[in-house]
Structure formats: structure tokens, C-alpha cells
Amino acid sequence: MTFVFDLLLALSLLWSAWRTLATPRLDRAIVLFIIFGLLMSLAWARLAAPDIGLAEAAIGAGLTGALLLDAYGVLLRRRGTA
Amino acid sequence: MKRYSLVVLVLSLASAFVFFLGRAMLELGPTAIDLRAPVAAHLAESGVTHPVTAVLLNYRGYDTLLEIAVLLLALLAILAVVGEAPASPTRAAHPVLQALGRLAVPLMVVVAVYLLWAGAFRPGGAFQAGAVLAAAAVLLHLVGLLPGWSKPRLGLRFGLAAGFALFLAVAAGLLTQGSLLQYPPAAAGVLILLIESGLTVSLALILAGLFLLLSREAEA
Amino acid sequence: MTSHELLPLALLASSLLPGLIIFGLPEAWVGVRTFLNLFAAIAKLGLVAMLLAGVAAGEAYGVRYAVLPGLELALKVDALGMMFITLSAVLWLFTTVYAIGYLENAPHRSRFFGFFSLCVTATMGIALAANLFTFFIFYELLTLSTFPLVVHRGTDKAMKGGTVYLAYTLIGGTALLAGIVWLHHLLGHTEFAHAGIAAALGPEYAGQLKIIFLLLIAGVGVKAAIVPLHGWLPQAMVAPAPVSALLHAVAVVKAGAFGIVRIVYEVYGAEFAQSLNLLYPLALFAAVTILWGSFRALFQNDLKKRLAYSTVSQVSYIVLGVALFGPIGTIGGLVHIVHQGIMKITLFFCAGNYAETLGIHKVSEMDGAGRRMPLTTLAFSIGALGMMGAPLTAGAVSKAWLIDGATAAHMEWAIWVLWTSSLLNAAYFLPILWRAWLRPVPATWPEEHIARRGWRETTLLLLLPPLFTAAATLAAGTFADSEATPLAWAKLIAEREYVGKGAP
Amino acid sequence: MLEPLFDPLVWLILLPLAWATLAFVLGPGRGAWPAIAGLATQCWLAIELAQKVGAGGVTNHVVGGWGAPLGIDLAVDGLSAAMLLLTQAVALPLAIYARSYFKLNDPAGTWFWPLMGFLIAGLNALFVSADLFNLYVTLELVGLAAVGLVAAGGGAQQVAAALRYLFATLVGSGAYLLGVALIYGAYGTVSISTLLPLVTNDAPRLVWIAGGLMVSGLMLKTALFPFHFWLPPAHGGAPAPVSALLSALVVKASFYLILRLWLGPLQTVLPAFAWLLAMLGAAAIFWGSWQAIRAVKLKRLIAYSTVAQLGYLFLIFPMLAAHGALEAGVMQIFAHGLAKAGMFAAAGVLIKATGQDTVAGLAGSVERLPVTMFAFGLAGMTLMGLPPSSGFLAKWLIIEVALAQGHWIIAMVVLAGGLLAAVYVLRVLRQAFLLTPASATLTPVPRMLEWSAFALAAASVLLGLRGVELMRLLGAMA
Amino acid sequence: MSTGFIFALTGAILFAAGVAGVVLIGHLLRRILAFNLMGSGAFLVLVGLAQRQDVVDPVPQAMVLTGIVVAVAATALALALVRKLHALTGQLELPDDVDA
């Protein structure tokens, strides 16, 4: 049972990573990256590493995601004004 | 055409790499060294009861010292790259959002303090606490209660560097014990909490700074 | 540190330190610079005199300093080195006097005299080197410090000459380095010693040693301007006259020739080199160079270029002398180091005088120059006659010993080479003399810079050096057999190089 | 127990961290004096440490008192001591240089001092660390500081160069980190001294992959051909003091780490890659020199020269088992470090004075900036490997070891490389000796700039006369 | 197959994909994403391989915590550079490197 769960989690990690790189729209890529970060938190929990899970959620997904989204917003606005 | 063959080349190299790496990982026997035993054995002297925190701030505290340096350095490099720009005017968000923000931020501060304190014996610690505080600052910024940074003034610079400076000073001061970061077992707990408190504040400022510095030229 | 260690260092320092100080001097401090230059040159002569006396008495001077474990900078003073040192030191004094006059009011004199002193230091170092490693260091320093002098004028033409010069010498230096490291690897050291050091290796190394010999000779052969490595010399004539005089007639080319002498006698040993069949090919190359240089000189209208090709030819007299196995040829070759030096520097001084005074650069402009500048032309004539080997000049002495050496070595063809070269020398020098003395004075000179004042056809500083060296040319020829002449010293060297092999 | 309190080894890390932090708190453009004072002290510490190592072999510092493998050890042998010495010796004159260089409200100088402090701290920490993961953190410290310095206050060119550099350095350290992860997986430790007896000839295949990853990552960071693409824009585009620091020290750090792995924990694994590295090194010499010969801009020329000069370092790997190869490599590190720092510093003066960064714009420089051109010439001498410079000794040592091992080809590559270096150095000198064009204007430059460049270049030559001490220091190896 | 091993393998694939992404993708923001995937992959290998017997090992966990902070620092710096480049040139790809 846990094996199947791990496998599914691993596959969804890989899928979200793949989509992050391959999806044509940048905003979707960033959202997918944040999802990837949250899945990573889960994986860390499965690896009995709650400290990393917390850090990944807060920093990896949260802060990095916020930075990326903010950057995307600026690019969008610049393009709008240009 | 050239691009296509490059893609094929890189992807096949990557696949081959994964294949061989996976096989080699499977061949692995038990390791010669097992650090779990010494980690557990010295836990009592480390000043904390949570093993990860013990590794992070005591056994391998030197790594963490340098890591904080990296973080401070990144902020510094960003400052150097973006140069001076006027702070973006705060866009006042909807009053309801602002009210929510005012409500959420004290809660987040409480959570951060809890995480900091909990780090000694369970998951948590300065990083997580700092991240939560930073998130609070970002939240305040987003609802228009905290302006972006134009140029960190003396007080702010002091705050950004204080955690690292404190860590550095403790590390150096412990040279009197025989070597860098050699905590006396009796005082280890207090010292680590001291360092973590300092780090929480500075980490929060730095992490928030990464966001606030970058977002300020949004309107520029 | 004993005085025996200090003296060689002092010999280097006597030109190095003034050079470094001169670099820092403001352009306008003419007096200080002139004083420093002359003081240094005279101090050096004093040191040389002390060393000459010591070496003649059999004293050993030397100093060593390790740069790496097993790799030493080593200086020694021996009879062979002293010959080159004395020549350079004496001619440095003359050239300094000449250069002070020549460069009056020219720009960048601090730079010029600074590098000039460095060049002399490097030349001294080459003569003092006690092993190939040290030799190489000073050899490359000489290359580097002459480059700024060649390109001194900063014109495109000067750049071209300088670039060609560096291309030749740096590639040569690379070959030399390869040979030296290789030899060092085989022997563990590269010390110069009488009768050589290479013979210590067994016969199985003969092949490698031949290749090393080729690399070494090719390396130093560039500076000695052996055909086909001579291409840089005529190009480097764009340099100011004092540079051509001291460096390209004496220091640089002699450094190459001196290197060949050291390599043949003190690295391989004449006997061992002969046993490897290395000397005969070397003699052939020398012969080709002698003839080719003289032949090319015939067709040069540019006076300095004609002199340059003449240098190409004459320097190989030395090489030929070395390659003629046997002490007599050796003496002929060695003495020519000095004789060629004083004769050729006379010619270059005079060429500089023509150019500075009247703007004459070409042979075709020489008509009547002897009437306008009799003293200069007299000196020029003595130098030219010496080059041809006319009796009573220094050239005659060299040539006589070389011919005897060739006879002794059973290489009669070399005698023909020498005679042919003399004929060619006459063919390119006599027309100049004829034009200068016998053709009428033209209405105007190409560009008259310096007017005649009484008996002084040009400034005194330009006039005296060639007169002195011309006189020396006559003296060395006339009194060759007395004591304290270059010839006597060359005999002393040959005696020491062919230890126990029955010197003449 | 006062002895550990004054352990020079630790203070070489703490001191730069301290003055970097201080400079940051002091604010934009401030902090030159703390930096110079700190670096002067560090010079003294490095000399102390070198003497200690020379007298007593390896010196250790057990951080936290735990000892490997639980804690992190710092260890200094002859090689580390030499690198520390070089780092402080190059950094001090460059700091003095930079103080004059950044005086005029240069935006690139705003945060120069704290960035430089973190860079130096990272380098020193890297040279003394004996823990593979700790080395990763120091690598990142060095890498990010270097990127920040390149990008600081720059235009689009510099920012693009910094990004290129950032991705290269991040991928490099990422590969290194994966290697460390595999090593930890295989042995359960990342301490170099603990690993040393564990990694044997029959190491699992994973360790080979780890070795390959780590070396590839470090090659990328060292800009070994064909991974050099990021170096010329970054080193050529940065302000002169930064270029000097990067070319002289930063690329050497990752090379040092390869050497450290090679001689230490991975000595049974890495020699399999020896000829590959040497071939790439030879290619770097030819390609870098060729590009330097063709370069339009002066600093770009010097940057390509770095690509070429780094190639020499990789030639030593096939011979590393033999005596003398390591010495040759370290001599080359010193020679190039000092000479390149001096050359970039001189180029900075020329660019400031003539107002343009092209080789063609140098006509007349010998007349107008004799000290600087002399410095350039001396540095060039070292790069060409002409005696009596340290570059010559390096070349001599490499050729001699190569001959002793029968590797003719390496000796020939070295000799050819020297000639190619001559071509690009003389390209510059030749231009500088030309007469001053009438149209040229000259901005006056502070004397301190000229003389600090000169000091570095002169040191690169004079080291050629003091090779024995360096060799003796290297003799004190673990 | 243990949990640790599954995630170690996942990490290996993520690393390879990340490197391939950094090499192949010209768009700078996506390159930053790819770099983060690469880093995550290395972290997974570090902990997963060490815990391949599914026994918790705090040492690699602490290392990964350090690594995550370093990664976010690098990401922030990269973003700052990309935003600056965009502000200066309007481009999100690296311009060609020219010597002129």
C-alpha cells in the first residue's frame, strides 16, 4: 500500500516537473512549479523528514513561488505598457 | 535541424545517465559509516533533543554559519544588481483584505515564535520561523501596509546582518573552549536558542528583503 | 659573501642599478642621466680590469643561487667569458658617449638608456653564466630588453622590424629551452665545464644528443644570424644607430656566437662533438652563411642594411672557427669575436654619423662624403679594410688564424670560402670608399642637420667614438703578437679549453 | 588555553566574514579601510600558517570539537597553505587598487567591499575544508559572490554575462552536490579523512559516477575547454578589480578542489580521467590563445588568455603520480594568479585613462602610461613563460616532468603554448609602442592604481627567483 | 523497493531533467525553474539514498535544509538578474556574446 502511494507520489512529482518545463504558458509553468514544491513537501514527509517538508513548503514552494509569480507579473505589466 | 539533434543528444545522454545511475544505486550494499549512532549518543551534550537541529546547529553548525553567509550574500548581490530605485508606492488593497492582513500577521508571529521554540525538540527552528515571519511581511506588503524597499538604511542593514554577526561572534567566542563553535554542553541549549533567535529575525528580514527588493521596481 | 662571489654580482649591478634608476628619471634631467650613464660604464670598466687581472692569475670567481631544488642560477668568471665581457664593457662606454650625442633632444631618452643598460646587463649575464639554465635566462632577457630599443621610434616600420625580430628570437628561444630542459633531464644539470659534460652519457644517448645539439644550435643560431635564421637582422636595422652599433653588431649577435662557443666547447666538448659528427655540418652552415651574407650585402643600397648583411657573414667566421676542430681554428674564431666587434661598431658609428650629420642613408648618396667628413670617412675606411682582411688591421689577424686552422683541420674548402668572402667584402665596401673619397661633392646633402665648425665635421660626441675604435682596429692588428691583446687572450682560452691537448 | 583562540586557520575565515559584515552595515561604498586592514592581517596570518605547516606538516582544526565524521574538520597541508598565501597576497594589492578604482561614485563599487569580503572568506574556507558537503557550501559562497561582483551596477552586457556565469556555476555546483550525495549514500560520510581509507580500487560503480559528476561540475566552474563559454564575457565584462579577482583566484578554487579530490579521497577513481582532462587542457591552450590573438577588446583578450592558461593546469593530471607534477601545477597557479591579477589591473588603468576597451586604442600608451605598460609587460612575460618569471619555472617544471615520464606531447604543447601567448601579449605591447595619435585624450589616473598593478606583475616575475620556498611548503603534504 | 530508494531514483530523474532543461531551454525564467528541479533532484538523492533502508538519518536531512536555503538564495539572485536584464533589454533570453 505504501509502496503504491510512494510510486504515485514519485510519478506525480515527475509529471509536474515535466509539465513545468514543457507547458507552453509561463504562468501555468510557475503554478505547476509551486505544485511540484508542495508534492516535494509530501515526499519529504514520506521520507520522515518533516523539517525539510516544512522548509520546502515555506521556502521552496512558498517564497520561490511568490518571487516567480511577482517576476511574472512585472514582465506582464511591462509588456502591457510597452 | 541542429537544434533538434541537440535535443536528441541531450535527452539521450540524460536517459543513459539515469539508467546507469539507477543501476549503480541498486548495487549498493550497507555503508561503512553510520552516523546515526554518534548523533544519538551525543544528543545529550548538544543542547537540543531534536536530532536534525543538533546536526544543523551543533555538529555541523559551521555549515549553517556559512549558509547564512550565503543568504546574506545573495541579498547583497541583489542590492548590487538592482541598484537604487525608488520604492514602489503602496497600492492600498481592499479594506477587508487589509483587515484580514492585520489579523493574520500577529497570528503568524505567534506561529513563528512557536516554531523557533519547538525547534529544540521537534521539527521547526529558525528557518521555518524566519520563513513564516517573512511571509507575514510579504503579506503586509501585498495588502499595501508595508512599502517595498528603496535602499536599506542603517537600522535595516543592522537588522539584516545582526543574526549572522551574532552567530559569527558566538562561533568565535567559543574558540576559548578549544575550537570554533565548541559549545560547552551546559550552555549549549541557551547559546543555540540565542543564535536561533537572532537568526529568526535576520532570516525573516533577509527572506522578506529578497521579495521586497525585487518587487519594488515593479512600477518603475 | 666573499669578494669572489661579490665581483660577478657587482659586474651585473653596475649596469642594472643605473638602468633601473634611469627609468625613473624625468626626461629633462639630462645632466643626472649622463652622469649616471658614464659613471656606470666607467665603474664597470674598473670591475672588468680587476677581474681580468684575477682571471689571468688563475683566480676563480663565482656565485650560485637555487631557484628550484636542483636548479641553480650560477655565475662564473672565466677567460672565455671575460673576453666577451671586456669587449662589451669597453664598447658600452664608447656607445654611451656616442648615444648621448646621437640622441640629443630626442624624446624618451630615459626609456632608451634604461633599456640600454638592461641590455648590457643581460649581455654580461650571458658571459657570466655558468650553466645553460642561467645562460638561457639572460639570453631571453636580452631578447626582451632589446625589443623596446628596436621599436624605439614608434613608427609602423619600426614595429614591423621589432615584430620580425621577436618572432625569430622567441621561436629560437623556444628551441633552445626545449634543448636545455631535455639535456637537464638527461644529465640532471647543465653546468659548463672544460671539455664538456655531455660525454658523461653513454653511447646509447648519441641520437638524443644529436637532436639536442640541433635544438641548442638552432636556438642560439637565431641570434648569431646563421642562414637561414638570419632574416631578423636586416629588418632590425630600423633601430637608432647606437642600438645597431652595440646590439646588432656586438651584443646580440655575439651572444649567439658566444652561445655556440659555450655549447660546443663546454657542453659537448670539442672532441665529443667531433666524435658525434656534429662539427662538420656546423662548419658547412657557417660557410654558407659567410658566402650568402656577403653576397646579399652586394645588392643593398641602404647603408645600414649592407652593414647588417656584412654582420651576418662576419659572425659566422666565429662559428666557422669553432667548427674547425683544433686549437688554431678556435683561436681564430675567438679572436674574431673581439675583432669583428670593434670593426663593425666603427662602421655603424660612421653610418650613424653620415645619417645624423648629412642625412645620408643610402650608398648612392655617399658621393663626396669623404671630403665633407674626412675623419669619419677615415674611420669608416679602416673598418672596411679590416673587414676585407687588409694587412695591419685586426681583420687580417683573424683571417690568418682561421686559414691556418682550416689547414690544420684538413678542411681546405674553408680556405676558399674565406678568400671568396674577402673578395665579396671588397666588392661591396670598395665602391663605398670610392664614392666617398673620389666622387665630387654634390650641390646639396640629403638633409644637413649639423653644420661644420672648424675641423669638427660633426659634434664631438659623435666623432670621437669611431676614431677610437678605428684606432683600436689598427692596434689590434699591428701589435697582435704582443701581450695583452685579444689574440693573446684567445690563446689563453684555447689553452684552457683544449686542456692537456697540446696548445700551440 | 589561548592557543586555539589565535589559530590563524580559523581567523582566515572569520576575519573576512567579519569585515564583510561590517562593510555591509557601514553602507554603500564604505568599508575599504576595514577590508584593507583585514586583508593585511590575513596576509600575516597566512604567512604564520605557512610557517607552521612548513615546520610541522598538516595542521587541523576540529570545528565544534566533535571530529570527523560527526563534525566538520578543517585541515591545512602544504597545498592549502600555498593557496591561502596566494589568495591573501593577490587580494591585498587588489583591495588597494580597488579603493582608488571605485572612488568616483561608481555604481559597480557600491557593494564591492562586502561582496569581496564574502568572496575571500569563501575562498579561504574552501581551501581549508576537509568535508565534501562543507566544500559545497563554500563553493556556493564563492560562486554567488563572484556573480554578484560581475553583475554589480553593470549594463545589459554585464548582467547577461553574470547570468551566463550564474547558470554555469550553479549547474557545476549542482553536479558536485549530486556527487556528494552519492558518496554519502555509498559510505555514510562526507569527511575527506574518513573516506580516504574507505574508497578502494573495488569501489562500487556509484563512486565512479560520483567522481565523474564532481569533476565535471568542477571543470565547468574552472572553465576548462569546452566549458569555457561563460568565462570571457564574465571576466572580460566585469570592472577591472573584479576581473582580476575572478581570473586570479576564483577559477583556481574549483581547480584546487579537483586536485584535492584527486590526491585525496578519490585517488583510486579519478586517474581514469587523466588523459581526457589533459587533452581538454591542451585544447584550451590552443583555443584560448587563438581567441586571444583575435580579440578586439583588451579585457576580452586577457580573459581568453585565462582560458588558455588554465589549460596548463590540466596538463599535469596524467603525471600527478610522479614527483614534481603537483609542484608544477601550483607554480603555474601562482604564476598565473599574480600575473593575471596584475594584467587585469593594468588593463583597468589603460581603460580608465584612454576611455576605451580596445587593443587598437592603446597606441601611445608606452609614452603616456609607462608604469602601467611596464606592469603589463612584466605580467606578459610571466604568461609567456619567459625567464626569470615564475611562469618560466612553471613551464620548466611541467616540461621536465613530462620528459621524465616520456610524455613528449605534453612538453611540446607547453612550448607551443608559450609562443602563442607571446603572440597575443605582443599584439598589445606592439600597439602600445606606436606613436600617440593626435586625437587621443588622456584622463589622469591615480598613481596608486598604476603602482598596485605594477606590484602584482613584479611579484609574478620575482617569484621566479623564490621558487625554493614554495616547493618546500608543498613538500609538507599529508 | 523502499521509499527511500523510490525517491532517490525520482531524484536522479529530476536531476537529469533539470540539467537537460538548463542546457536546452533559452527562456531564462524557465531555466531558473529547471535549475530548481535539478536541485530538488539532488536533495532527494541525498536523503533517499541515505535512507534506502527506510531508517531515518538526520545528517543528510540537515544538509538538505542547508541546501534548500542556498538554492533559494541562488534563485532570488537569478531572478534579480533576469528582471534587470529584462528591464535593460526587454529580452528574456541571453543575447549573443559578442566581442566588439
mmCIF file of C-alpha atoms in Angstrom, chain D residues 110-212:
data_model
loop_
_atom_site.group_PDB
_atom_site.id
_atom_site.type_symbol
_atom_site.label_atom_id
_atom_site.label_comp_id
_atom_site.label_asym_id
_atom_site.label_seq_id
_atom_site.Cartn_x
_atom_site.Cartn_y
_atom_site.Cartn_z
ATOM 1 C CA THR D 110 28.515 50.364 -4.141
ATOM 2 C CA TRP D 111 28.649 46.960 -2.535
ATOM 3 C CA PHE D 112 32.086 45.931 -3.698
ATOM 4 C CA TRP D 113 33.649 45.618 -0.264
ATOM 5 C CA PRO D 114 31.181 43.275 1.439
ATOM 6 C CA LEU D 115 30.973 41.185 -1.739
ATOM 7 C CA MET D 116 34.740 40.924 -1.874
ATOM 8 C CA GLY D 117 34.815 40.004 1.813
ATOM 9 C CA PHE D 118 32.405 37.134 1.309
ATOM 10 C CA LEU D 119 34.360 36.044 -1.746
ATOM 11 C CA ILE D 120 37.633 35.931 0.141
ATOM 12 C CA ALA D 121 36.002 34.223 3.101
ATOM 13 C CA GLY D 122 34.526 31.626 0.764
ATOM 14 C CA LEU D 123 37.882 31.017 -0.883
ATOM 15 C CA ASN D 124 39.715 30.672 2.407
ATOM 16 C CA ALA D 125 37.023 28.386 3.784
ATOM 17 C CA LEU D 126 37.233 26.289 0.638
ATOM 18 C CA PHE D 127 40.973 25.889 0.890
ATOM 19 C CA VAL D 128 40.876 24.628 4.468
ATOM 20 C CA SER D 129 37.746 22.491 4.461
ATOM 21 C CA ALA D 130 38.099 18.733 4.795
ATOM 22 C CA ASP D 131 34.423 17.912 4.376
ATOM 23 C CA LEU D 132 32.832 17.368 0.989
ATOM 24 C CA PHE D 133 29.471 18.888 1.869
ATOM 25 C CA ASN D 134 31.026 21.853 3.603
ATOM 26 C CA LEU D 135 33.046 22.335 0.435
ATOM 27 C CA TYR D 136 29.769 22.551 -1.478
ATOM 28 C CA VAL D 137 28.611 25.417 0.726
ATOM 29 C CA THR D 138 31.931 27.226 0.257
ATOM 30 C CA LEU D 139 31.677 26.687 -3.495
ATOM 31 C CA GLU D 140 28.288 28.368 -3.492
ATOM 32 C CA LEU D 141 29.593 31.191 -1.350
ATOM 33 C CA VAL D 142 32.395 31.809 -3.823
ATOM 34 C CA GLY D 143 30.147 31.386 -6.854
ATOM 35 C CA LEU D 144 27.373 33.732 -5.754
ATOM 36 C CA ALA D 145 29.833 36.367 -4.563
ATOM 37 C CA ALA D 146 31.601 36.213 -7.910
ATOM 38 C CA VAL D 147 28.358 36.524 -9.847
ATOM 39 C CA GLY D 148 27.306 39.462 -7.705
ATOM 40 C CA LEU D 149 30.613 41.176 -8.374
ATOM 41 C CA VAL D 150 30.301 40.683 -12.120
ATOM 42 C CA ALA D 151 26.765 41.998 -12.259
ATOM 43 C CA ALA D 152 27.160 44.855 -9.795
ATOM 44 C CA GLY D 153 25.964 48.104 -11.273
ATOM 45 C CA GLY D 154 26.564 46.855 -14.791
ATOM 46 C CA GLY D 155 24.733 47.327 -18.040
ATOM 47 C CA ALA D 156 22.983 44.713 -20.140
ATOM 48 C CA GLN D 157 26.277 43.149 -21.214
ATOM 49 C CA GLN D 158 27.412 42.584 -17.660
ATOM 50 C CA VAL D 159 24.052 41.321 -16.486
ATOM 51 C CA ALA D 160 23.903 38.863 -19.359
ATOM 52 C CA ALA D 161 27.445 37.766 -18.592
ATOM 53 C CA ALA D 162 26.568 37.367 -14.933
ATOM 54 C CA LEU D 163 23.553 35.230 -15.795
ATOM 55 C CA ARG D 164 25.600 33.013 -18.058
ATOM 56 C CA TYR D 165 28.134 32.699 -15.290
ATOM 57 C CA LEU D 166 25.453 32.075 -12.657
ATOM 58 C CA PHE D 167 23.884 29.196 -14.561
ATOM 59 C CA ALA D 168 27.281 27.660 -15.258
ATOM 60 C CA THR D 169 28.346 27.891 -11.651
ATOM 61 C CA LEU D 170 25.017 26.606 -10.351
ATOM 62 C CA VAL D 171 24.966 23.613 -12.654
ATOM 63 C CA GLY D 172 28.575 22.991 -11.717
ATOM 64 C CA SER D 173 27.938 23.005 -8.016
ATOM 65 C CA GLY D 174 24.719 21.039 -8.581
ATOM 66 C CA ALA D 175 26.666 18.252 -10.245
ATOM 67 C CA TYR D 176 29.179 18.404 -7.429
ATOM 68 C CA LEU D 177 26.369 18.169 -4.871
ATOM 69 C CA LEU D 178 24.866 15.116 -6.543
ATOM 70 C CA GLY D 179 28.305 13.539 -6.437
ATOM 71 C CA VAL D 180 28.498 14.279 -2.730
ATOM 72 C CA ALA D 181 25.045 12.763 -2.262
ATOM 73 C CA LEU D 182 26.157 9.570 -3.973
ATOM 74 C CA ILE D 183 29.310 9.412 -1.883
ATOM 75 C CA TYR D 184 27.275 9.813 1.264
ATOM 76 C CA GLY D 185 24.941 7.102 0.026
ATOM 77 C CA ALA D 186 27.833 4.766 -0.625
ATOM 78 C CA TYR D 187 29.891 5.345 2.516
ATOM 79 C CA GLY D 188 27.710 7.197 5.004
ATOM 80 C CA THR D 189 30.191 10.024 5.430
ATOM 81 C CA VAL D 190 31.463 13.088 3.595
ATOM 82 C CA SER D 191 34.577 13.642 5.652
ATOM 83 C CA ILE D 192 37.683 13.508 3.486
ATOM 84 C CA SER D 193 39.888 11.910 6.098
ATOM 85 C CA THR D 194 37.294 9.238 6.889
ATOM 86 C CA LEU D 195 36.734 8.485 3.222
ATOM 87 C CA LEU D 196 40.420 8.168 2.422
ATOM 88 C CA PRO D 197 40.859 4.560 3.571
ATOM 89 C CA LEU D 198 37.333 3.546 2.531
ATOM 90 C CA VAL D 199 37.490 4.340 -1.182
ATOM 91 C CA THR D 200 39.471 1.476 -2.633
ATOM 92 C CA ASN D 201 40.102 0.115 -6.080
ATOM 93 C CA ASP D 202 36.988 -2.042 -5.960
ATOM 94 C CA ALA D 203 34.762 0.885 -5.087
ATOM 95 C CA PRO D 204 31.170 0.435 -6.245
ATOM 96 C CA ARG D 205 30.299 1.840 -9.633
ATOM 97 C CA LEU D 206 28.285 4.553 -7.956
ATOM 98 C CA VAL D 207 31.501 6.080 -6.675
ATOM 99 C CA TRP D 208 32.851 6.304 -10.196
ATOM 100 C CA ILE D 209 29.725 8.102 -11.274
ATOM 101 C CA ALA D 210 30.075 10.362 -8.261
ATOM 102 C CA GLY D 211 33.689 11.116 -9.173
ATOM 103 C CA GLY D 212 32.708 11.863 -12.758
#
